[in-house]
mmCIF file with all atom_site columns, C-alpha atoms in Angstrom:
data_model
loop_
_atom_site.group_PDB
_atom_site.id
_atom_site.type_symbol
_atom_site.label_atom_id
_atom_site.label_alt_id
_atom_site.label_comp_id
_atom_site.label_asym_id
_atom_site.label_entity_id
_atom_site.label_seq_id
_atom_site.pdbx_PDB_ins_code
_atom_site.Cartn_x
_atom_site.Cartn_y
_atom_site.Cartn_z
_atom_site.occupancy
_atom_site.B_iso_or_equiv
_atom_site.pdbx_formal_charge
_atom_site.auth_seq_id
_atom_site.auth_comp_id
_atom_site.auth_asym_id
_atom_site.auth_atom_id
_atom_site.pdbx_PDB_model_num
ATOM 1   C CA . MET M 1 1   ? 176.786 257.368 80.842  1.00 0.00 ? 1   MET M CA 1
ATOM 2   C CA . LYS M 1 2   ? 173.830 259.458 81.914  1.00 0.00 ? 2   LYS M CA 1
ATOM 3   C CA . ASP M 1 3   ? 171.340 257.152 80.157  1.00 0.00 ? 3   ASP M CA 1
ATOM 4   C CA . TYR M 1 4   ? 172.778 254.176 82.012  1.00 0.00 ? 4   TYR M CA 1
ATOM 5   C CA . ARG M 1 5   ? 172.321 255.866 85.412  1.00 0.00 ? 5   ARG M CA 1
ATOM 6   C CA . GLU M 1 6   ? 168.777 256.962 84.517  1.00 0.00 ? 6   GLU M CA 1
ATOM 7   C CA . GLU M 1 7   ? 167.915 253.419 83.475  1.00 0.00 ? 7   GLU M CA 1
ATOM 8   C CA . LYS M 1 8   ? 169.290 251.993 86.707  1.00 0.00 ? 8   LYS M CA 1
ATOM 9   C CA . LYS M 1 9   ? 167.448 254.630 88.781  1.00 0.00 ? 9   LYS M CA 1
ATOM 10  C CA . GLN M 1 10  ? 164.129 253.774 87.122  1.00 0.00 ? 10  GLN M CA 1
ATOM 11  C CA . LYS M 1 11  ? 164.696 250.083 87.814  1.00 0.00 ? 11  LYS M CA 1
ATOM 12  C CA . PHE M 1 12  ? 164.893 250.703 91.569  1.00 0.00 ? 12  PHE M CA 1
ATOM 13  C CA . THR M 1 13  ? 162.240 253.419 91.805  1.00 0.00 ? 13  THR M CA 1
ATOM 14  C CA . GLN M 1 14  ? 159.497 251.570 89.863  1.00 0.00 ? 14  GLN M CA 1
ATOM 15  C CA . PRO M 1 15  ? 156.868 249.852 92.064  1.00 0.00 ? 15  PRO M CA 1
ATOM 16  C CA . LYS M 1 16  ? 157.080 246.076 92.268  1.00 0.00 ? 16  LYS M CA 1
ATOM 17  C CA . LYS M 1 17  ? 154.620 244.071 90.174  1.00 0.00 ? 17  LYS M CA 1
ATOM 18  C CA . SER M 1 18  ? 151.578 242.834 92.051  1.00 0.00 ? 18  SER M CA 1
ATOM 19  C CA . LYS M 1 19  ? 151.044 239.119 92.612  1.00 0.00 ? 19  LYS M CA 1
ATOM 20  C CA . ALA M 1 20  ? 147.258 239.555 92.831  1.00 0.00 ? 20  ALA M CA 1
ATOM 21  C CA . GLY M 1 21  ? 146.747 237.695 89.542  1.00 0.00 ? 21  GLY M CA 1
ATOM 22  C CA . LEU M 1 22  ? 148.690 234.710 90.862  1.00 0.00 ? 22  LEU M CA 1
ATOM 23  C CA . TYR M 1 23  ? 146.710 234.677 94.121  1.00 0.00 ? 23  TYR M CA 1
ATOM 24  C CA . SER M 1 24  ? 143.417 234.970 92.203  1.00 0.00 ? 24  SER M CA 1
ATOM 25  C CA . LEU M 1 25  ? 144.319 231.988 90.038  1.00 0.00 ? 25  LEU M CA 1
ATOM 26  C CA . ALA M 1 26  ? 145.281 229.940 93.111  1.00 0.00 ? 26  ALA M CA 1
ATOM 27  C CA . GLY M 1 27  ? 141.951 230.853 94.747  1.00 0.00 ? 27  GLY M CA 1
ATOM 28  C CA . ILE M 1 28  ? 139.951 229.808 91.692  1.00 0.00 ? 28  ILE M CA 1
ATOM 29  C CA . VAL M 1 29  ? 141.773 226.457 91.550  1.00 0.00 ? 29  VAL M CA 1
ATOM 30  C CA . ALA M 1 30  ? 141.135 225.898 95.277  1.00 0.00 ? 30  ALA M CA 1
ATOM 31  C CA . VAL M 1 31  ? 137.396 226.620 94.909  1.00 0.00 ? 31  VAL M CA 1
ATOM 32  C CA . ALA M 1 32  ? 137.186 224.283 91.894  1.00 0.00 ? 32  ALA M CA 1
ATOM 33  C CA . LEU M 1 33  ? 138.866 221.509 93.912  1.00 0.00 ? 33  LEU M CA 1
ATOM 34  C CA . ILE M 1 34  ? 136.476 221.995 96.847  1.00 0.00 ? 34  ILE M CA 1
ATOM 35  C CA . ILE M 1 35  ? 133.402 221.897 94.601  1.00 0.00 ? 35  ILE M CA 1
ATOM 36  C CA . SER M 1 36  ? 134.568 218.812 92.691  1.00 0.00 ? 36  SER M CA 1
ATOM 37  C CA . SER M 1 37  ? 135.449 216.960 95.919  1.00 0.00 ? 37  SER M CA 1
ATOM 38  C CA . TYR M 1 38  ? 131.966 217.749 97.270  1.00 0.00 ? 38  TYR M CA 1
ATOM 39  C CA . PHE M 1 39  ? 130.356 216.076 94.242  1.00 0.00 ? 39  PHE M CA 1
ATOM 40  C CA . VAL M 1 40  ? 132.705 213.088 94.385  1.00 0.00 ? 40  VAL M CA 1
ATOM 41  C CA . LEU M 1 41  ? 132.115 212.522 98.111  1.00 0.00 ? 41  LEU M CA 1
ATOM 42  C CA . ASN M 1 42  ? 128.322 212.900 97.786  1.00 0.00 ? 42  ASN M CA 1
ATOM 43  C CA . SER M 1 43  ? 127.971 210.713 94.695  1.00 0.00 ? 43  SER M CA 1
ATOM 44  C CA . ASN M 1 44  ? 126.178 207.936 96.627  1.00 0.00 ? 44  ASN M CA 1
ATOM 45  C CA . LYS M 1 45  ? 123.403 210.251 97.785  1.00 0.00 ? 45  LYS M CA 1
ATOM 46  C CA . PRO M 1 46  ? 120.053 210.188 96.058  1.00 0.00 ? 46  PRO M CA 1
ATOM 47  C CA . SER M 1 47  ? 119.540 212.518 93.130  1.00 0.00 ? 47  SER M CA 1
ATOM 48  C CA . ASN M 1 48  ? 116.744 213.708 90.892  1.00 0.00 ? 48  ASN M CA 1
ATOM 49  C CA . SER M 1 49  ? 118.158 212.123 87.775  1.00 0.00 ? 49  SER M CA 1
ATOM 50  C CA . VAL M 1 50  ? 118.512 208.372 88.073  1.00 0.00 ? 50  VAL M CA 1
ATOM 51  C CA . ASN M 1 51  ? 118.243 205.647 85.499  1.00 0.00 ? 51  ASN M CA 1
ATOM 52  C CA . PRO M 1 52  ? 115.133 203.581 86.135  1.00 0.00 ? 52  PRO M CA 1
ATOM 53  C CA . ALA M 1 53  ? 115.740 199.869 86.634  1.00 0.00 ? 53  ALA M CA 1
ATOM 54  C CA . ALA M 1 54  ? 112.196 198.881 85.664  1.00 0.00 ? 54  ALA M CA 1
ATOM 55  C CA . ASP M 1 55  ? 110.037 199.563 82.640  1.00 0.00 ? 55  ASP M CA 1
ATOM 56  C CA . ILE M 1 56  ? 106.513 198.175 82.199  1.00 0.00 ? 56  ILE M CA 1
ATOM 57  C CA . GLY M 1 57  ? 106.931 198.230 78.421  1.00 0.00 ? 57  GLY M CA 1
ATOM 58  C CA . GLN M 1 58  ? 104.036 200.524 77.570  1.00 0.00 ? 58  GLN M CA 1
ATOM 59  C CA . LYS M 1 59  ? 103.201 204.202 77.815  1.00 0.00 ? 59  LYS M CA 1
ATOM 60  C CA . ILE M 1 60  ? 100.707 205.444 80.407  1.00 0.00 ? 60  ILE M CA 1
ATOM 61  C CA . ASP M 1 61  ? 98.369  208.369 79.832  1.00 0.00 ? 61  ASP M CA 1
ATOM 62  C CA . TYR M 1 62  ? 96.912  209.627 83.097  1.00 0.00 ? 62  TYR M CA 1
ATOM 63  C CA . SER M 1 63  ? 93.577  211.402 82.827  1.00 0.00 ? 63  SER M CA 1
ATOM 64  C CA . SER M 1 64  ? 93.610  215.089 83.676  1.00 0.00 ? 64  SER M CA 1
ATOM 65  C CA . ASN M 1 65  ? 89.993  214.734 84.852  1.00 0.00 ? 65  ASN M CA 1
ATOM 66  C CA . ASP M 1 66  ? 90.835  212.201 87.574  1.00 0.00 ? 66  ASP M CA 1
ATOM 67  C CA . SER M 1 67  ? 93.053  212.420 90.617  1.00 0.00 ? 67  SER M CA 1
ATOM 68  C CA . LEU M 1 68  ? 95.098  209.272 91.297  1.00 0.00 ? 68  LEU M CA 1
ATOM 69  C CA . GLU M 1 69  ? 95.929  209.113 95.011  1.00 0.00 ? 69  GLU M CA 1
ATOM 70  C CA . GLN M 1 70  ? 98.811  207.133 96.511  1.00 0.00 ? 70  GLN M CA 1
ATOM 71  C CA . THR M 1 71  ? 97.885  203.628 97.671  1.00 0.00 ? 71  THR M CA 1
ATOM 72  C CA . ILE M 1 72  ? 99.545  202.745 100.976 1.00 0.00 ? 72  ILE M CA 1
ATOM 73  C CA . VAL M 1 73  ? 101.357 199.401 100.860 1.00 0.00 ? 73  VAL M CA 1
ATOM 74  C CA . ALA M 1 74  ? 103.355 197.405 103.397 1.00 0.00 ? 74  ALA M CA 1
ATOM 75  C CA . ASN M 1 75  ? 107.062 196.920 102.920 1.00 0.00 ? 75  ASN M CA 1
ATOM 76  C CA . LYS M 1 76  ? 109.855 194.920 104.516 1.00 0.00 ? 76  LYS M CA 1
ATOM 77  C CA . ILE M 1 77  ? 113.589 194.908 104.964 1.00 0.00 ? 77  ILE M CA 1
ATOM 78  C CA . GLU M 1 78  ? 115.578 191.876 103.804 1.00 0.00 ? 78  GLU M CA 1
ATOM 79  C CA . ASN M 1 79  ? 119.334 191.389 103.440 1.00 0.00 ? 79  ASN M CA 1
ATOM 80  C CA . GLY M 1 80  ? 120.110 195.078 103.954 1.00 0.00 ? 80  GLY M CA 1
ATOM 81  C CA . LYS M 1 81  ? 117.606 196.190 101.324 1.00 0.00 ? 81  LYS M CA 1
ATOM 82  C CA . GLU M 1 82  ? 114.262 197.923 101.630 1.00 0.00 ? 82  GLU M CA 1
ATOM 83  C CA . LEU M 1 83  ? 111.656 196.118 99.516  1.00 0.00 ? 83  LEU M CA 1
ATOM 84  C CA . VAL M 1 84  ? 109.521 199.087 98.480  1.00 0.00 ? 84  VAL M CA 1
ATOM 85  C CA . THR M 1 85  ? 106.894 197.123 96.541  1.00 0.00 ? 85  THR M CA 1
ATOM 86  C CA . SER M 1 86  ? 106.578 194.566 93.793  1.00 0.00 ? 86  SER M CA 1
ATOM 87  C CA . LEU M 1 87  ? 106.454 195.535 90.154  1.00 0.00 ? 87  LEU M CA 1
ATOM 88  C CA . SER M 1 88  ? 103.184 193.605 89.739  1.00 0.00 ? 88  SER M CA 1
ATOM 89  C CA . ASP M 1 89  ? 101.561 195.580 92.615  1.00 0.00 ? 89  ASP M CA 1
ATOM 90  C CA . LEU M 1 90  ? 102.786 198.831 91.105  1.00 0.00 ? 90  LEU M CA 1
ATOM 91  C CA . LYS M 1 91  ? 101.389 197.901 87.675  1.00 0.00 ? 91  LYS M CA 1
ATOM 92  C CA . GLU M 1 92  ? 98.021  197.340 89.337  1.00 0.00 ? 92  GLU M CA 1
ATOM 93  C CA . LYS M 1 93  ? 98.013  200.404 91.633  1.00 0.00 ? 93  LYS M CA 1
ATOM 94  C CA . LYS M 1 94  ? 100.216 202.759 89.501  1.00 0.00 ? 94  LYS M CA 1
ATOM 95  C CA . PHE M 1 95  ? 101.071 205.027 92.480  1.00 0.00 ? 95  PHE M CA 1
ATOM 96  C CA . ILE M 1 96  ? 102.087 203.702 95.907  1.00 0.00 ? 96  ILE M CA 1
ATOM 97  C CA . LYS M 1 97  ? 103.356 205.053 99.206  1.00 0.00 ? 97  LYS M CA 1
ATOM 98  C CA . THR M 1 98  ? 105.166 203.248 102.001 1.00 0.00 ? 98  THR M CA 1
ATOM 99  C CA . ASP M 1 99  ? 107.384 204.179 104.948 1.00 0.00 ? 99  ASP M CA 1
ATOM 100 C CA . TYR M 1 100 ? 110.953 203.077 105.577 1.00 0.00 ? 100 TYR M CA 1
ATOM 101 C CA . SER M 1 101 ? 111.414 202.844 109.352 1.00 0.00 ? 101 SER M CA 1
ATOM 102 C CA . PHE M 1 102 ? 114.696 201.752 110.881 1.00 0.00 ? 102 PHE M CA 1
ATOM 103 C CA . ASN M 1 103 ? 116.690 202.813 113.953 1.00 0.00 ? 103 ASN M CA 1
ATOM 104 C CA . GLY M 1 104 ? 114.206 205.551 114.829 1.00 0.00 ? 104 GLY M CA 1
ATOM 105 C CA . LYS M 1 105 ? 114.301 207.119 111.349 1.00 0.00 ? 105 LYS M CA 1
ATOM 106 C CA . THR M 1 106 ? 111.216 207.157 109.124 1.00 0.00 ? 106 THR M CA 1
ATOM 107 C CA . ILE M 1 107 ? 111.325 208.145 105.455 1.00 0.00 ? 107 ILE M CA 1
ATOM 108 C CA . PRO M 1 108 ? 108.164 208.209 103.343 1.00 0.00 ? 108 PRO M CA 1
ATOM 109 C CA . LEU M 1 109 ? 108.738 206.530 99.971  1.00 0.00 ? 109 LEU M CA 1
ATOM 110 C CA . THR M 1 110 ? 106.720 206.506 96.782  1.00 0.00 ? 110 THR M CA 1
ATOM 111 C CA . ALA M 1 111 ? 106.809 204.639 93.492  1.00 0.00 ? 111 ALA M CA 1
ATOM 112 C CA . PHE M 1 112 ? 104.902 205.432 90.323  1.00 0.00 ? 112 PHE M CA 1
ATOM 113 C CA . ILE M 1 113 ? 104.854 204.655 86.646  1.00 0.00 ? 113 ILE M CA 1
ATOM 114 C CA . GLN M 1 114 ? 105.956 207.587 84.504  1.00 0.00 ? 114 GLN M CA 1
ATOM 115 C CA . PRO M 1 115 ? 104.146 208.408 81.243  1.00 0.00 ? 115 PRO M CA 1
ATOM 116 C CA . ASP M 1 116 ? 106.887 206.657 79.201  1.00 0.00 ? 116 ASP M CA 1
ATOM 117 C CA . GLY M 1 117 ? 106.327 203.421 81.177  1.00 0.00 ? 117 GLY M CA 1
ATOM 118 C CA . LYS M 1 118 ? 109.446 203.636 83.336  1.00 0.00 ? 118 LYS M CA 1
ATOM 119 C CA . VAL M 1 119 ? 109.194 203.170 87.091  1.00 0.00 ? 119 VAL M CA 1
ATOM 120 C CA . MET M 1 120 ? 110.265 206.001 89.417  1.00 0.00 ? 120 MET M CA 1
ATOM 121 C CA . VAL M 1 121 ? 111.042 205.379 93.083  1.00 0.00 ? 121 VAL M CA 1
ATOM 122 C CA . ALA M 1 122 ? 111.439 208.531 95.178  1.00 0.00 ? 122 ALA M CA 1
ATOM 123 C CA . VAL M 1 123 ? 111.239 210.007 98.646  1.00 0.00 ? 123 VAL M CA 1
ATOM 124 C CA . SER M 1 124 ? 107.611 211.039 99.155  1.00 0.00 ? 124 SER M CA 1
ATOM 125 C CA . TYR M 1 125 ? 108.470 214.383 100.700 1.00 0.00 ? 125 TYR M CA 1
ATOM 126 C CA . CYS M 1 126 ? 108.154 218.037 99.675  1.00 0.00 ? 126 CYS M CA 1
ATOM 127 C CA . GLU M 1 127 ? 110.787 219.515 102.007 1.00 0.00 ? 127 GLU M CA 1
ATOM 128 C CA . PRO M 1 128 ? 109.794 223.201 102.180 1.00 0.00 ? 128 PRO M CA 1
ATOM 129 C CA . CYS M 1 129 ? 106.161 222.554 103.164 1.00 0.00 ? 129 CYS M CA 1
ATOM 130 C CA . LYS M 1 130 ? 106.888 219.166 104.798 1.00 0.00 ? 130 LYS M CA 1
ATOM 131 C CA . GLY M 1 131 ? 104.152 217.484 102.739 1.00 0.00 ? 131 GLY M CA 1
ATOM 132 C CA . ASP M 1 132 ? 104.532 213.721 102.395 1.00 0.00 ? 132 ASP M CA 1
ATOM 133 C CA . SER M 1 133 ? 101.563 212.780 100.231 1.00 0.00 ? 133 SER M CA 1
ATOM 134 C CA . PHE M 1 134 ? 100.934 213.447 96.557  1.00 0.00 ? 134 PHE M CA 1
ATOM 135 C CA . HIS M 1 135 ? 98.456  212.721 93.807  1.00 0.00 ? 135 HIS M CA 1
ATOM 136 C CA . ILE M 1 136 ? 98.718  212.429 90.033  1.00 0.00 ? 136 ILE M CA 1
ATOM 137 C CA . SER M 1 137 ? 96.555  214.567 87.802  1.00 0.00 ? 137 SER M CA 1
ATOM 138 C CA . GLY M 1 138 ? 97.176  214.279 84.080  1.00 0.00 ? 138 GLY M CA 1
ATOM 139 C CA . ASN M 1 139 ? 100.914 214.025 83.587  1.00 0.00 ? 139 ASN M CA 1
ATOM 140 C CA . GLN M 1 140 ? 101.661 215.988 86.748  1.00 0.00 ? 140 GLN M CA 1
ATOM 141 C CA . ILE M 1 141 ? 102.463 215.009 90.308  1.00 0.00 ? 141 ILE M CA 1
ATOM 142 C CA . VAL M 1 142 ? 100.911 217.354 92.870  1.00 0.00 ? 142 VAL M CA 1
ATOM 143 C CA . CYS M 1 143 ? 101.805 217.906 96.550  1.00 0.00 ? 143 CYS M CA 1
ATOM 144 C CA . ASN M 1 144 ? 98.669  217.442 98.671  1.00 0.00 ? 144 ASN M CA 1
ATOM 145 C CA . THR M 1 145 ? 99.934  219.979 101.241 1.00 0.00 ? 145 THR M CA 1
ATOM 146 C CA . CYS M 1 146 ? 100.974 223.020 99.163  1.00 0.00 ? 146 CYS M CA 1
ATOM 147 C CA . GLY M 1 147 ? 99.608  222.233 95.702  1.00 0.00 ? 147 GLY M CA 1
ATOM 148 C CA . THR M 1 148 ? 102.971 222.547 93.941  1.00 0.00 ? 148 THR M CA 1
ATOM 149 C CA . THR M 1 149 ? 103.008 220.624 90.652  1.00 0.00 ? 149 THR M CA 1
ATOM 150 C CA . TRP M 1 150 ? 105.843 218.917 88.802  1.00 0.00 ? 150 TRP M CA 1
ATOM 151 C CA . ASN M 1 151 ? 106.051 217.198 85.447  1.00 0.00 ? 151 ASN M CA 1
ATOM 152 C CA . LEU M 1 152 ? 105.512 213.475 86.128  1.00 0.00 ? 152 LEU M CA 1
ATOM 153 C CA . GLN M 1 153 ? 108.154 212.431 83.590  1.00 0.00 ? 153 GLN M CA 1
ATOM 154 C CA . THR M 1 154 ? 110.956 214.887 84.420  1.00 0.00 ? 154 THR M CA 1
ATOM 155 C CA . LEU M 1 155 ? 110.043 216.112 87.944  1.00 0.00 ? 155 LEU M CA 1
ATOM 156 C CA . LYS M 1 156 ? 110.646 219.684 86.745  1.00 0.00 ? 156 LYS M CA 1
ATOM 157 C CA . GLY M 1 157 ? 108.576 222.300 88.559  1.00 0.00 ? 157 GLY M CA 1
ATOM 158 C CA . ILE M 1 158 ? 105.478 223.670 86.843  1.00 0.00 ? 158 ILE M CA 1
ATOM 159 C CA . SER M 1 159 ? 103.783 225.813 89.484  1.00 0.00 ? 159 SER M CA 1
ATOM 160 C CA . GLY M 1 160 ? 103.727 226.455 93.227  1.00 0.00 ? 160 GLY M CA 1
ATOM 161 C CA . GLY M 1 161 ? 106.155 227.515 95.909  1.00 0.00 ? 161 GLY M CA 1
ATOM 162 C CA . CYS M 1 162 ? 108.180 224.306 96.241  1.00 0.00 ? 162 CYS M CA 1
ATOM 163 C CA . GLN M 1 163 ? 109.065 223.740 92.561  1.00 0.00 ? 163 GLN M CA 1
ATOM 164 C CA . THR M 1 164 ? 112.782 223.218 93.184  1.00 0.00 ? 164 THR M CA 1
ATOM 165 C CA . TYR M 1 165 ? 112.088 220.385 95.662  1.00 0.00 ? 165 TYR M CA 1
ATOM 166 C CA . PRO M 1 166 ? 110.232 217.593 93.836  1.00 0.00 ? 166 PRO M CA 1
ATOM 167 C CA . PRO M 1 167 ? 110.050 214.107 95.327  1.00 0.00 ? 167 PRO M CA 1
ATOM 168 C CA . GLN M 1 168 ? 113.726 213.117 95.379  1.00 0.00 ? 168 GLN M CA 1
ATOM 169 C CA . ALA M 1 169 ? 114.410 210.234 92.962  1.00 0.00 ? 169 ALA M CA 1
ATOM 170 C CA . LEU M 1 170 ? 116.259 207.235 94.385  1.00 0.00 ? 170 LEU M CA 1
ATOM 171 C CA . THR M 1 171 ? 118.436 204.633 92.734  1.00 0.00 ? 171 THR M CA 1
ATOM 172 C CA . TYR M 1 172 ? 116.769 201.257 93.088  1.00 0.00 ? 172 TYR M CA 1
ATOM 173 C CA . SER M 1 173 ? 117.162 197.789 91.632  1.00 0.00 ? 173 SER M CA 1
ATOM 174 C CA . LEU M 1 174 ? 114.700 195.271 90.289  1.00 0.00 ? 174 LEU M CA 1
ATOM 175 C CA . ASN M 1 175 ? 115.288 191.894 91.944  1.00 0.00 ? 175 ASN M CA 1
ATOM 176 C CA . GLY M 1 176 ? 112.837 189.440 90.423  1.00 0.00 ? 176 GLY M CA 1
ATOM 177 C CA . ASP M 1 177 ? 109.540 191.270 90.921  1.00 0.00 ? 177 ASP M CA 1
ATOM 178 C CA . ASN M 1 178 ? 110.775 193.412 93.843  1.00 0.00 ? 178 ASN M CA 1
ATOM 179 C CA . LEU M 1 179 ? 111.799 197.073 93.727  1.00 0.00 ? 179 LEU M CA 1
ATOM 180 C CA . GLU M 1 180 ? 114.666 197.348 96.215  1.00 0.00 ? 180 GLU M CA 1
ATOM 181 C CA . ILE M 1 181 ? 116.722 200.205 97.682  1.00 0.00 ? 181 ILE M CA 1
ATOM 182 C CA . PRO M 1 182 ? 119.901 199.585 99.716  1.00 0.00 ? 182 PRO M CA 1
ATOM 183 C CA . GLN M 1 183 ? 119.409 200.540 103.365 1.00 0.00 ? 183 GLN M CA 1
ATOM 184 C CA . SER M 1 184 ? 122.703 202.456 103.237 1.00 0.00 ? 184 SER M CA 1
ATOM 185 C CA . VAL M 1 185 ? 121.173 204.888 100.697 1.00 0.00 ? 185 VAL M CA 1
ATOM 186 C CA . LEU M 1 186 ? 118.100 205.454 102.877 1.00 0.00 ? 186 LEU M CA 1
ATOM 187 C CA . ASP M 1 187 ? 120.138 205.754 106.074 1.00 0.00 ? 187 ASP M CA 1
ATOM 188 C CA . ALA M 1 188 ? 122.295 208.453 104.395 1.00 0.00 ? 188 ALA M CA 1
ATOM 189 C CA . TRP M 1 189 ? 119.290 210.399 103.083 1.00 0.00 ? 189 TRP M CA 1
ATOM 190 C CA . SER M 1 190 ? 118.491 213.762 104.624 1.00 0.00 ? 190 SER M CA 1
ATOM 191 C CA . PRO M 1 191 ? 116.140 216.559 103.535 1.00 0.00 ? 191 PRO M CA 1
ATOM 192 C CA . ARG M 1 192 ? 117.607 219.082 101.082 1.00 0.00 ? 192 ARG M CA 1
ATOM 193 C CA . VAL M 1 193 ? 116.323 222.023 103.166 1.00 0.00 ? 193 VAL M CA 1
#
């Protein structure tokens, strides 16, 4: 009988088990849900990895001895789309710059032909230093303000202080000869820093 009483006494005198593990698991699940909802809700924003809609069909080898500056071109807005440039103009100039201006907002845009022949359209802006013009030297794109360099094909940082903020790639479409970006994408764009 004594063992039974001792067993019962220990049952009531032992500290209750902590629910910290359960709360930790619930917290981890909540954080995972918040992070995944952020990515789902921001999926229409521009990103650095987009599939190019245009390809000129040949590789380009830029000379490391020359500096290719951006050529400024005019643009226009039609049917809710920004016409950045034509593919034929880009083939001729290889590296263009234009400004999207609408409702008091101006965004500098650029388009260039990557070494593999694909066309990249991006925001012509290095956010940390606020530089909006670039040049191509070899297979690198270089900010004219701070001198940061990125790989022209991948936009991965090579050197400089702004490496994590390359020109931000935009999703565009090829409509006939025109490179077009929906105005809604440009209106939603904001600097990363």
